Amino acid sequence: MPNLVMLALLVVVLPLAAWTYGFLYAFFNRRLPSYQDKLATAAISGSLVIALYMFFTEVLFVGSGITNPESWSFTWIQIGVTGHHPFILNLDLAVDNITVIMFVVVTIVATCVHWYSQSYMEDEDRYSRFFFYLGLFTFSMLACVATTNLLMLFIFWELVGVCSYFLIGFFFLKKSAGDASKKAFVVNRIGDGCFMAGICLIYSVLSRYWPDEGVLSFARIWESIALLGAADGPWVGNESLLTAVGLLVFMGCVSKSAQFPLHIWLPDAMEGPTPVSALIHAATMVVAGVYMIVRMFPLMAGEGYLSGNYFDSPVLFIIACFGAITAIFAGTIALAQSDLKKGLAYSTCSQLGYMVLAVGVGSIGAAMFHLFTHAFFKACLFLGSGSVIHAVHSQEMSDMGGLKDKMPHTRWTFLISCLAIAGTPLFSGFMSKEAILGQAAAYGLQVGAFWAWFPFVLGGITAFLTAFYMFRLYWLTFHGEPGDQQKFDHAHESPSKMIVPLWALAALAIVSAGIAMPFGAGHTGGHWFQDRVNDQVIVKDYLAVNASTAESRSVFGDQQQVHLVHHHDAAAIASPVVEEFHHNFHSVHYPLLGGSIVAVIFGIAGSFFFFVRNRNKDFLADIPPAVEYRRVLQNLYYVDWFACERVVPTTKDVADAAGRFDNRVVDGIVNGTARFFGRDLGWAVGRIDNIVVDGAVNGAGWLMMAGGSLFRGMVNGRIQDYVKFTAVCMGVLLLWVLAAG
Amino acid sequence: MLLTLSIFIPMLGMVVVLLLPKDNHNLIRWTSVGIAVATFIPIVVLTMGYTDPDGESAADTLLAERERVIAEAPEAARAAILALTAEGVAEANDPGTMSDLAADDERAAHWSLVKGDREAEAAYHEAWELAIAAQAAISQNLKYVEYGNWIPTFNINYILGVDGLSLPLIFLSGLLFILCFVYSFNITKGVKAYYALFLLLETGLIGVFAALDFFLFYVFWEIVLLPMYFLIGYWGGPNRIYAAIKFFIYTLVGSVVMLVAMLALYWQGGYDTFNLLTLIGMSGNFDATFQMWIFMALFLGFAIKVPVFPFHTWLPDAHVQAPTAVSVILAGVLLKMGGYGFFRFSYTLAPEAGTSEFMVMFIGLLGLINIVYGALCAMAQTDFKSLVAYSSVSHMGFVLLGLAAFTPEGIMGSVFQMFSHGVSSAMMFLLVGVLYDRAHHRDLNKFGGIGLQMPYYTGFAIIGFFTSLGLPGLAGFIGEMSVFMGSLNAEGFDWSGTSLYAPLPRWVVYAALPGVVLTAGYILWAVQRVYMGEAKKEEYKTYSDLSGREVFSLVPLAAMCIVLGVWPRVLIDFMNPTLDVLREFITTAGIGG
C-alpha cells in the first residue's frame, strides 16, 4: 500500500475509530462515555495534522502537486461469477490534489467545530451524543472525498446525509427540529434516487464494455468519455443516455448542494445546533454536491470534453442555469430574513449556486477554489453567529444590535468574514468569486448568443446583493441600538475555546486567498490553485488515445494508474477553442476586476446607508412597489409553501386513498369472494343437497329444519365451506391444466 | 443426517414439551429454548461446512444412489437398467418420456426385460429418475443431500438438500426461533400449547427450505400452515379469529392450486415422479403452454405467501392480530417461502415461461406496484404494526423487480433483499412488540417522546428502521442497490446466448424510484411520531428501558444488520455460485434444451 494512501486511510479512519469506540461503549454500558468529546476532538485533530502534512509536502510547494496519484483498491462486493458479467464494487482510493485539498477543508473546519462545541454545547443534555454524531459525520465526509469510486462516494454521501439528519434533529424534543430533520432527509432522497439511477445507468453501459471489472471508478468513467470519439466506445449508440446520466447525476448535487428547487431543506436545517450548521450546512456536506460534479465533470461535458470545448454541452448549460438561478434566488431571499442563521443559510445557498455555476461554465478550478475559500469564511460566520446566539439566547436579529463593543472578537472575525464573502479585494472571497465571474463572462463571449450571458448577468447581480445582504446582517447584529435591552445587558464575549477557532477561520478567510497568489515553488502564473484542480480531470492520455487510435482499450493496464498532465499541455493538444477561451478570459479579466470592486463598494455602502445611517431595518418597506416584492421574499417565493402545503399533503392524500382502496376494494374483493364461495355458494350447494338429494329420501318437513340448521352452521363455521370450495376448485383446475398440458 | 436432525429435533421437542407438566411454565420455556438451540447447532455446522470445496454435491450423492439401486435390482434386469439409464444420462437434455424410451426398437428390447416384473420396473424407474436428477443444473451446488424412499408406490421420496439459496434461509429460521422463544417468555396463556405449536412450525419451515421432493415440500408447506393458524387464532389480538381464518383460507387456496400444478407435473408425459431435480432435468421437454400453466399455478401459491399485490391483504390482518413472536416468524421467514418458491420451483420448472416477454413484464410490474403501492399504504397506516406489515409488502416488491431483471445483480439483490428483510422486519416487529408490551396500544399518533425515556431501545430502533429504509452501511441497502443495479442493467445486459429476448424495460425501474422517497417518508414520519418530541402521555415517562430478555432478542438482529451492511460478502460470496448456476440455467433453458 503506497505511502500517501496509507496516510489518507489514517485521516479517514481516526474519526471512525473514535466513533466505533463510543458505539461499543454505548452498547455495553447503555450510555456513551463522558469523554467522547475529548476522544472525537483528539481523533479529528490527528486527522488534521496528517492532512496538513500531506498538503504541505505534496501539494502546496511541490511542483504541480501530485501528478501521479497513488492508488489502492480492494473488492468490497462481487456479485456473480467472474466471466459471467459480475458486478464488482471496489473500494478505490487514489490520493490526488483534489482529495488533499478536500481533506484540508474538512479537517480544518471540523477541528475548529469540535473545539468550539466543547464550550458551545457544554450545558446541553446529550452532550456526548453530539460528539458521537460529529465523529460519524467527519468519518463519512472524509471517506466521501477520499474514495475514487462513484458508488462508494454515493454510500458515504448517504451516510453524511443521515448524520445531518441526526444532527438537525439533535434537539428532538422540539417538533420543529424533528420536522426539519425529516424534511432534509426526504428532500435529499429525491436527488439521491436520481443519482442512484444515474450510477446504475453508468454501470449498465460501462460494464458491457469492460466486463469483469469495477467500472464505477472515476478513472473508468473518465476514460469512457475519452473514448467518445472512438468508433466502438462504450457510449456509442447510447449518446442520449449520456445526457440523461449527466442530468440524473447532477440531480444528486441539486439536493445535496441545496440548488433550486430542492434547496428547501437547507434553511430549515438551521434547527440544528449552530456548530453543526457551520460544519455540515456551510463548509463540508453541502459542498459534497459541488465536489461530486467537479469529479464527474467529463461526464457532464460529454463530447465537448475531448476538444476542451465545453460550451456546447447542454448538460453543462443546464447546470450553469441551476447555479445562476439558485445564486440570485437565495441571494434575494436573504435580503428579507430576520433570523441571523437563516440569513446565513440563504447566503450559503447563494454561494453554492456560484460554485455550481462555475462548473456549468466549464471552470471546475474556480468552483473548487470558491469551495475552498467559502468553507473558511462561512464556517467563521456561522460560528460567529453561534457566539452571538450563545450570548443573547436568540436567533432573531431584532434581539441583537450594538454588540460590537461587548463582543469584540466575535465582531472582528465576523467583519473579516463578511468582507471576504462580499468579495472585497485582498480577501479570499474576492479572488474566487472574481474567478467565477470571469469564467462566466468568458463563457458568454465564447458562445456569443444572448442566453449564454444568463449565468454571468445573474452572477454579477448576485455579487452586489451578496455585499448588501451580508453587511445588513453585520450592521443589524453588531451596530445600532440594542434590540432587546435585557438580553443586551446579559450578553458577554464567549470563552476562549470559542474565540480561538473563530480567529483561526478568520485568518484563513484572508490567507486562503494567498493560495491563489503567485508564490511557491513551481507555480504557474496566477492560476496556481485552478491548475492543481484542472490537472486531475484534464487527462492527456485520454486525449492522446482519442487522437491516435481508438483500439487500445486498456491504455491504463492498471485502471488506477492514470497519468495526469498539466492543464496547459492538455490545452496545447486540444483544439483552438480552448485558447480562444483563454484569450476571452484574459480580455474580460481587468474590466471585470474593476466592475466587481465597484459592486462590492456599492453593496457595502448601500447597506450602510440603509441600516446604519437611516437605521431602517425594513428597508423595502419605504418604496411602495417593493412592499409586494418583500412579501414574496418573506414567503420564500412560495417554493416552501408549494412543497409543504401542496406536494406533501397531496402525497399524504394519495397515501390515504391508497390505504382506503386497499382496505375497501382489494380486501373487499377478497372478503366478497370468500363470502360468495363460503356462504352463498355453500348455502346454494347445501340447498341443492338438501332439497334434491335429501328431499327425495326424507320429505319436506324434516328438510326445512335440516336446511335451516345447516344454513346457520355455514354462516358460523366458515372453515368447512372453504374446504369444500377448495376441493371443488382443485377438481376444476386439475381438469383444466390437464386439458391444456 | 444433519439436515434431518435439524428438521426433526423440533418435532421431537414438541413431543417432549407436550409431556412436561402444564403448570411449570419456566420448565416449558427453557426446554423449548434448549430445543431451539439444539436445532440451531446442526444448522450452524451445515453452514460452516457448506463452502468446503470437497463437500459431496447432490450429483455425487444421487449417482451413488443410482449405483445402489442398480446393484440391488434383480439380476435379470440389471443389464437393461444399466443400458437404459446410461442412455438417459447421456441424453439428459432430451431424454424423452418413459414411453418414448420404450417405443424405440432397441430400448423396447431392454424394456421388455424389465416389463412385468414390478420390482425390476421400479428399480428401472428409480435409476432413471436418479440419473436425470444428478444431471439437473442446480444439483452441482446442492449439498448434504439425503435420499430415501418414502412412499414407493407413488415414487415419493424423502430427498433433502441445501444450497446457497436455501441454507441462509434455514440459518435465519434457526436463529429467529431461538430469539422468539426467549422473547415469548412473557406469554402466560397456554404456554405449553404455544411452545409445542411453535416447535411444529419450526419443523415445517426448515423442512420447506430443505425438501427437494415436491411432495415432501408440499407436506412441509402444509405443516407450516396449521400451527400458524392456531398461534394467530388463539394467542392473537381482539380480531384474531378473523385474521387466522383469513390467513388459513388464503394460503390454502394458494397451496391447493400449487397441488394441482404438482400433480400435473407428476403425470406430465408419464414421468411419474415428484423428485424436483428430475423434474428440473426434464423441464426442457415441457412445451410452452404447459410451462405457462405450471408457472401461473405455482405463481399463485407463492405470490400469496410473498405476498404479491393484490394477494397481500391477509398480511396486515395477520400481522396486526398475531402476537409479537409470531409476527417475527411470519415476516422473517414465512414470507420468504414464497420468494424461495419462485427461485426453486417456478423458474426452474418453467424457465421458458418465466423468461417470456409477458412474464418478465408481469413480474416486473407487480414488483413496481408492490414497491410504490405498499409504501403508499404504509404511509396511510396509523397502527405501528400495520405500517411495518405494509413496509414488508413494499420491500418484497424489490424481490420481484430483481427477479424480473434476471441479471446477476438483480437475482442476487432479490435474494439478499429476502434475507435482509428477514432480519430487519423481524427486528422491527420485535421493536413494536417491546413498545406494545409497555403501552398496550400501537397508535402512532398517540406515541411521542419515547426516545427521551428509552434511549437504549431507541438506538436499536434506529438500526432497525434505517436498515429498512435502505441506509448504506446497513443490510437493507445492499439488496436495494443490487436490485436497482440489476434491473436498470437488464436492457443493457449482454443477453446473447440466452432465451431472454425481451428484458425488463428501464421505465419500470424509473417508475419504482419514487418508492425510495416514499419509504424514507413513512419511516422517518413514524420515527418522528414515536421517538421524537416530548412524551405525549404522562405514563410514557415511567417506562423502563429494555430488559435483558428483550436485549437478547434484539442484539443478534442488530448485529446482522450492521455486519451484512458493512461486510456483505459474508452472504454474497456464500450465494454467488448457486445463484449464478440458477441464473444461467433459467436464462438459457429455453434455447437448445
mmCIF file of C-alpha atoms in Angstrom, chain A residues 23 26-31 74-81 84-87 89 125-126 129 133 151 154-159 161-162 165-166 169 172-183 185-187 189-194 196-201 203-205 207-208 216 238 241 244 248 648 651-652 654-663 666-668 670-671 674 716-719 722-723 725-727 729-731 733-738 740-741, chain B residues 229 242 245-246 248-250 252-253 256-257 259-261 263-264 267-268 287 289-290 293-294 297 309-314 316-317 373 375-377 379-381 390 408-410 412-413 449 451-452 455-456 460 462-463 466 469-473 477-478 480-482 484-486 488-495 506 510 513 516-521 524-525 527-528 531-535 545-548 551 555 562 565-569 572-573 576-577 580 583-584:
data_model
loop_
_atom_site.group_PDB
_atom_site.id
_atom_site.type_symbol
_atom_site.label_atom_id
_atom_site.label_comp_id
_atom_site.label_asym_id
_atom_site.label_seq_id
_atom_site.Cartn_x
_atom_site.Cartn_y
_atom_site.Cartn_z
ATOM 1 C CA PHE A 23 -20.585 2.827 19.782
ATOM 2 C CA ALA A 26 -22.667 2.584 24.497
ATOM 3 C CA PHE A 27 -23.669 -0.926 23.544
ATOM 4 C CA PHE A 28 -22.187 -2.431 26.677
ATOM 5 C CA ASN A 29 -22.880 0.396 29.108
ATOM 6 C CA ARG A 30 -26.162 1.759 27.757
ATOM 7 C CA ARG A 31 -24.673 5.247 27.627
ATOM 8 C CA PHE A 74 -9.857 -3.723 -2.943
ATOM 9 C CA THR A 75 -13.014 -5.538 -3.860
ATOM 10 C CA TRP A 76 -15.814 -4.846 -1.466
ATOM 11 C CA ILE A 77 -18.520 -6.720 -3.284
ATOM 12 C CA GLN A 78 -18.543 -9.058 -6.209
ATOM 13 C CA ILE A 79 -21.931 -10.221 -7.354
ATOM 14 C CA GLY A 80 -21.892 -13.021 -9.840
ATOM 15 C CA VAL A 81 -19.028 -15.129 -11.058
ATOM 16 C CA HIS A 84 -20.429 -14.194 -16.247
ATOM 17 C CA HIS A 85 -20.849 -10.411 -16.168
ATOM 18 C CA PRO A 86 -20.266 -9.954 -12.461
ATOM 19 C CA PHE A 87 -20.936 -6.689 -10.709
ATOM 20 C CA LEU A 89 -17.683 -2.745 -6.451
ATOM 21 C CA ASP A 125 -28.281 17.336 27.529
ATOM 22 C CA ARG A 126 -26.837 14.504 25.487
ATOM 23 C CA ARG A 129 -24.072 12.134 21.799
ATOM 24 C CA TYR A 133 -22.665 12.111 15.729
ATOM 25 C CA LEU A 151 -20.846 4.189 -5.925
ATOM 26 C CA PHE A 154 -22.692 7.583 -3.013
ATOM 27 C CA ILE A 155 -22.555 5.306 0.025
ATOM 28 C CA PHE A 156 -20.674 7.856 2.120
ATOM 29 C CA TRP A 157 -22.781 10.594 0.621
ATOM 30 C CA GLU A 158 -25.854 8.936 2.098
ATOM 31 C CA LEU A 159 -24.057 8.455 5.395
ATOM 32 C CA GLY A 161 -26.894 12.701 4.917
ATOM 33 C CA VAL A 162 -28.050 10.570 7.793
ATOM 34 C CA TYR A 165 -30.465 14.090 9.835
ATOM 35 C CA PHE A 166 -29.434 13.191 13.365
ATOM 36 C CA GLY A 169 -32.850 16.697 14.855
ATOM 37 C CA PHE A 172 -35.588 16.332 19.014
ATOM 38 C CA LEU A 173 -37.880 17.418 21.809
ATOM 39 C CA LYS A 174 -38.817 20.366 19.631
ATOM 40 C CA LYS A 175 -41.269 19.432 16.937
ATOM 41 C CA SER A 176 -39.681 21.891 14.525
ATOM 42 C CA ALA A 177 -36.347 20.086 14.837
ATOM 43 C CA GLY A 178 -37.978 16.774 14.065
ATOM 44 C CA ASP A 179 -39.770 18.249 11.092
ATOM 45 C CA ALA A 180 -36.635 19.888 9.754
ATOM 46 C CA SER A 181 -34.549 16.740 10.007
ATOM 47 C CA LYS A 182 -37.211 14.698 8.273
ATOM 48 C CA LYS A 183 -37.560 17.306 5.565
ATOM 49 C CA PHE A 185 -33.624 13.620 4.590
ATOM 50 C CA VAL A 186 -36.655 13.194 2.380
ATOM 51 C CA VAL A 187 -35.759 16.086 0.072
ATOM 52 C CA ARG A 189 -33.706 11.301 -1.078
ATOM 53 C CA ILE A 190 -35.305 12.779 -4.172
ATOM 54 C CA GLY A 191 -31.943 13.790 -5.544
ATOM 55 C CA ASP A 192 -30.271 10.666 -4.269
ATOM 56 C CA GLY A 193 -32.764 8.444 -6.033
ATOM 57 C CA CYS A 194 -31.924 10.144 -9.319
ATOM 58 C CA MET A 196 -28.518 6.277 -7.842
ATOM 59 C CA ALA A 197 -30.336 5.733 -11.120
ATOM 60 C CA GLY A 198 -27.578 7.653 -12.894
ATOM 61 C CA ILE A 199 -24.926 5.457 -11.314
ATOM 62 C CA CYS A 200 -26.852 2.353 -12.322
ATOM 63 C CA LEU A 201 -27.024 3.544 -15.913
ATOM 64 C CA TYR A 203 -22.682 0.824 -14.681
ATOM 65 C CA SER A 204 -25.022 -0.676 -17.232
ATOM 66 C CA VAL A 205 -23.220 0.991 -20.132
ATOM 67 C CA SER A 207 -19.945 -2.988 -17.788
ATOM 68 C CA ARG A 208 -20.783 -4.058 -21.335
ATOM 69 C CA LEU A 216 -17.549 2.661 -11.409
ATOM 70 C CA ASN A 238 -26.023 5.457 -26.050
ATOM 71 C CA LEU A 241 -28.390 8.089 -22.374
ATOM 72 C CA ALA A 244 -29.743 11.602 -19.181
ATOM 73 C CA LEU A 248 -29.528 12.356 -13.186
ATOM 74 C CA VAL A 648 -46.664 16.831 0.930
ATOM 75 C CA THR A 651 -48.827 12.772 -1.220
ATOM 76 C CA LYS A 652 -50.462 12.053 2.088
ATOM 77 C CA VAL A 654 -52.776 9.802 -2.201
ATOM 78 C CA ALA A 655 -51.381 7.549 0.501
ATOM 79 C CA ASP A 656 -54.633 7.718 2.444
ATOM 80 C CA ALA A 657 -56.556 6.977 -0.712
ATOM 81 C CA ALA A 658 -54.308 4.002 -1.360
ATOM 82 C CA GLY A 659 -54.855 2.820 2.196
ATOM 83 C CA ARG A 660 -58.618 3.114 1.832
ATOM 84 C CA PHE A 661 -58.525 1.464 -1.566
ATOM 85 C CA ASP A 662 -56.545 -1.370 -0.088
ATOM 86 C CA ASN A 663 -58.895 -1.757 2.808
ATOM 87 C CA VAL A 666 -58.716 -5.011 -2.599
ATOM 88 C CA ASP A 667 -59.593 -6.526 0.720
ATOM 89 C CA GLY A 668 -63.273 -6.072 -0.042
ATOM 90 C CA VAL A 670 -61.139 -10.851 -1.098
ATOM 91 C CA ASN A 671 -63.786 -10.891 1.583
ATOM 92 C CA ALA A 674 -64.793 -15.558 0.321
ATOM 93 C CA ASN A 716 -70.896 -19.599 11.818
ATOM 94 C CA GLY A 717 -68.179 -22.043 10.908
ATOM 95 C CA ARG A 718 -66.917 -20.997 7.555
ATOM 96 C CA ILE A 719 -63.911 -23.230 7.508
ATOM 97 C CA TYR A 722 -63.829 -23.294 2.412
ATOM 98 C CA VAL A 723 -62.528 -26.793 2.391
ATOM 99 C CA PHE A 725 -64.688 -24.839 -2.039
ATOM 100 C CA THR A 726 -61.061 -25.732 -2.353
ATOM 101 C CA ALA A 727 -61.958 -29.295 -3.221
ATOM 102 C CA CYS A 729 -61.598 -25.626 -7.185
ATOM 103 C CA MET A 730 -58.967 -28.272 -7.161
ATOM 104 C CA GLY A 731 -61.008 -30.549 -9.332
ATOM 105 C CA LEU A 733 -58.257 -26.618 -12.133
ATOM 106 C CA LEU A 734 -56.928 -30.102 -12.344
ATOM 107 C CA LEU A 735 -59.057 -30.861 -15.348
ATOM 108 C CA TRP A 736 -58.172 -27.537 -16.858
ATOM 109 C CA VAL A 737 -54.430 -27.967 -16.555
ATOM 110 C CA LEU A 738 -54.504 -31.499 -17.762
ATOM 111 C CA ALA A 740 -54.053 -27.724 -21.504
ATOM 112 C CA GLY A 741 -50.996 -29.856 -20.954
ATOM 113 C CA TYR B 229 -53.382 -20.763 12.210
ATOM 114 C CA TYR B 242 -60.968 -13.363 11.526
ATOM 115 C CA ILE B 245 -59.160 -17.827 9.190
ATOM 116 C CA LYS B 246 -58.278 -15.345 6.505
ATOM 117 C CA PHE B 248 -55.573 -20.048 6.591
ATOM 118 C CA ILE B 249 -58.029 -19.890 3.733
ATOM 119 C CA TYR B 250 -55.921 -17.596 1.643
ATOM 120 C CA LEU B 252 -54.868 -22.884 1.449
ATOM 121 C CA VAL B 253 -56.295 -21.598 -1.805
ATOM 122 C CA VAL B 256 -54.342 -26.169 -3.468
ATOM 123 C CA VAL B 257 -53.576 -24.572 -6.790
ATOM 124 C CA LEU B 259 -51.032 -29.032 -5.566
ATOM 125 C CA VAL B 260 -52.726 -29.089 -8.929
ATOM 126 C CA ALA B 261 -49.514 -27.958 -10.595
ATOM 127 C CA LEU B 263 -49.937 -33.362 -9.824
ATOM 128 C CA ALA B 264 -49.874 -32.089 -13.363
ATOM 129 C CA TRP B 267 -48.470 -37.025 -14.712
ATOM 130 C CA GLN B 268 -46.861 -34.949 -17.394
ATOM 131 C CA ASP B 287 -43.967 -27.256 -24.044
ATOM 132 C CA THR B 289 -48.288 -23.747 -22.938
ATOM 133 C CA PHE B 290 -47.798 -26.334 -20.246
ATOM 134 C CA TRP B 293 -49.925 -23.082 -16.829
ATOM 135 C CA ILE B 294 -47.463 -24.565 -14.394
ATOM 136 C CA ALA B 297 -50.415 -22.137 -10.855
ATOM 137 C CA PHE B 309 -50.344 -7.368 -4.874
ATOM 138 C CA PRO B 310 -53.325 -7.963 -4.989
ATOM 139 C CA PHE B 311 -52.999 -11.058 -2.784
ATOM 140 C CA HIS B 312 -51.443 -9.208 0.121
ATOM 141 C CA THR B 313 -54.394 -8.197 2.261
ATOM 142 C CA TRP B 314 -54.147 -11.178 4.586
ATOM 143 C CA PRO B 316 -51.637 -6.746 7.574
ATOM 144 C CA ASP B 317 -54.537 -8.506 9.267
ATOM 145 C CA TYR B 373 -48.333 0.911 -3.581
ATOM 146 C CA ALA B 375 -45.121 2.296 0.503
ATOM 147 C CA LEU B 376 -48.182 4.479 -0.016
ATOM 148 C CA CYS B 377 -50.343 2.158 2.041
ATOM 149 C CA MET B 379 -47.772 5.835 4.861
ATOM 150 C CA ALA B 380 -51.506 5.792 5.438
ATOM 151 C CA GLN B 381 -51.380 3.478 8.466
ATOM 152 C CA TYR B 390 -47.141 -2.796 4.655
ATOM 153 C CA PRO B 408 -26.632 -11.346 -11.815
ATOM 154 C CA GLU B 409 -27.116 -8.237 -9.692
ATOM 155 C CA GLY B 410 -30.881 -8.448 -9.959
ATOM 156 C CA MET B 412 -28.543 -11.507 -6.016
ATOM 157 C CA GLY B 413 -30.299 -8.343 -4.925
ATOM 158 C CA GLY B 449 -41.123 11.164 23.288
ATOM 159 C CA GLY B 451 -36.591 8.447 22.599
ATOM 160 C CA LEU B 452 -36.065 10.511 25.694
ATOM 161 C CA PRO B 455 -32.578 5.791 24.718
ATOM 162 C CA TYR B 456 -31.083 2.317 24.550
ATOM 163 C CA PHE B 460 -31.876 -0.361 18.410
ATOM 164 C CA ILE B 462 -32.743 3.442 14.705
ATOM 165 C CA ILE B 463 -30.711 0.491 13.464
ATOM 166 C CA PHE B 466 -32.802 2.631 8.977
ATOM 167 C CA LEU B 469 -35.076 2.446 4.878
ATOM 168 C CA GLY B 470 -32.054 1.236 2.954
ATOM 169 C CA LEU B 471 -29.317 3.257 4.547
ATOM 170 C CA PRO B 472 -25.836 2.381 3.291
ATOM 171 C CA GLY B 473 -23.781 0.637 5.923
ATOM 172 C CA PHE B 477 -29.064 -1.015 1.250
ATOM 173 C CA ILE B 478 -27.153 -3.873 -0.349
ATOM 174 C CA GLU B 480 -31.936 -2.450 -2.770
ATOM 175 C CA MET B 481 -28.842 -1.179 -4.545
ATOM 176 C CA SER B 482 -28.256 -4.519 -6.125
ATOM 177 C CA PHE B 484 -31.624 -1.251 -8.876
ATOM 178 C CA MET B 485 -28.271 -2.017 -10.472
ATOM 179 C CA GLY B 486 -29.582 -5.248 -11.858
ATOM 180 C CA LEU B 488 -31.602 -0.946 -14.749
ATOM 181 C CA ASN B 489 -28.946 -3.102 -16.312
ATOM 182 C CA ALA B 490 -31.448 -5.514 -17.867
ATOM 183 C CA GLU B 491 -31.821 -3.506 -21.055
ATOM 184 C CA GLY B 492 -28.109 -3.063 -21.488
ATOM 185 C CA PHE B 493 -27.095 -6.573 -20.493
ATOM 186 C CA ASP B 494 -25.418 -8.919 -22.919
ATOM 187 C CA TRP B 495 -28.227 -11.395 -23.499
ATOM 188 C CA ARG B 506 -35.931 0.593 -17.762
ATOM 189 C CA TYR B 510 -37.701 4.562 -13.070
ATOM 190 C CA LEU B 513 -37.799 5.148 -7.852
ATOM 191 C CA VAL B 516 -37.372 5.127 -2.305
ATOM 192 C CA VAL B 517 -38.551 8.600 -1.364
ATOM 193 C CA LEU B 518 -41.852 7.318 -0.008
ATOM 194 C CA THR B 519 -40.025 4.736 2.080
ATOM 195 C CA ALA B 520 -37.915 7.441 3.653
ATOM 196 C CA GLY B 521 -41.108 9.408 4.161
ATOM 197 C CA LEU B 524 -38.981 8.891 9.196
ATOM 198 C CA TRP B 525 -42.502 10.076 9.857
ATOM 199 C CA VAL B 527 -39.758 7.526 13.821
ATOM 200 C CA GLN B 528 -40.619 11.142 14.445
ATOM 201 C CA TYR B 531 -39.453 8.546 19.304
ATOM 202 C CA MET B 532 -39.080 12.289 18.937
ATOM 203 C CA GLY B 533 -40.779 15.121 20.699
ATOM 204 C CA GLU B 534 -41.964 15.412 24.282
ATOM 205 C CA ALA B 535 -43.634 12.466 25.996
ATOM 206 C CA ASP B 545 -35.671 0.730 29.083
ATOM 207 C CA LEU B 546 -35.017 -2.680 27.522
ATOM 208 C CA SER B 547 -34.928 -5.712 29.782
ATOM 209 C CA GLY B 548 -32.272 -8.377 29.409
ATOM 210 C CA VAL B 551 -31.884 -7.128 24.550
ATOM 211 C CA VAL B 555 -28.819 -7.906 19.640
ATOM 212 C CA ILE B 562 -24.613 -3.987 10.649
ATOM 213 C CA GLY B 565 -24.206 -3.830 5.603
ATOM 214 C CA VAL B 566 -20.518 -3.357 6.263
ATOM 215 C CA TRP B 567 -19.237 -6.666 5.018
ATOM 216 C CA PRO B 568 -21.949 -8.085 2.746
ATOM 217 C CA ARG B 569 -19.530 -10.582 1.236
ATOM 218 C CA ILE B 572 -22.878 -12.675 -1.157
ATOM 219 C CA ASP B 573 -19.896 -14.979 -1.568
ATOM 220 C CA ASN B 576 -22.772 -16.406 -5.614
ATOM 221 C CA PRO B 577 -22.071 -19.851 -7.132
ATOM 222 C CA ASP B 580 -25.011 -17.942 -10.946
ATOM 223 C CA ARG B 583 -29.482 -17.764 -13.477
ATOM 224 C CA GLU B 584 -27.565 -19.445 -16.264
#
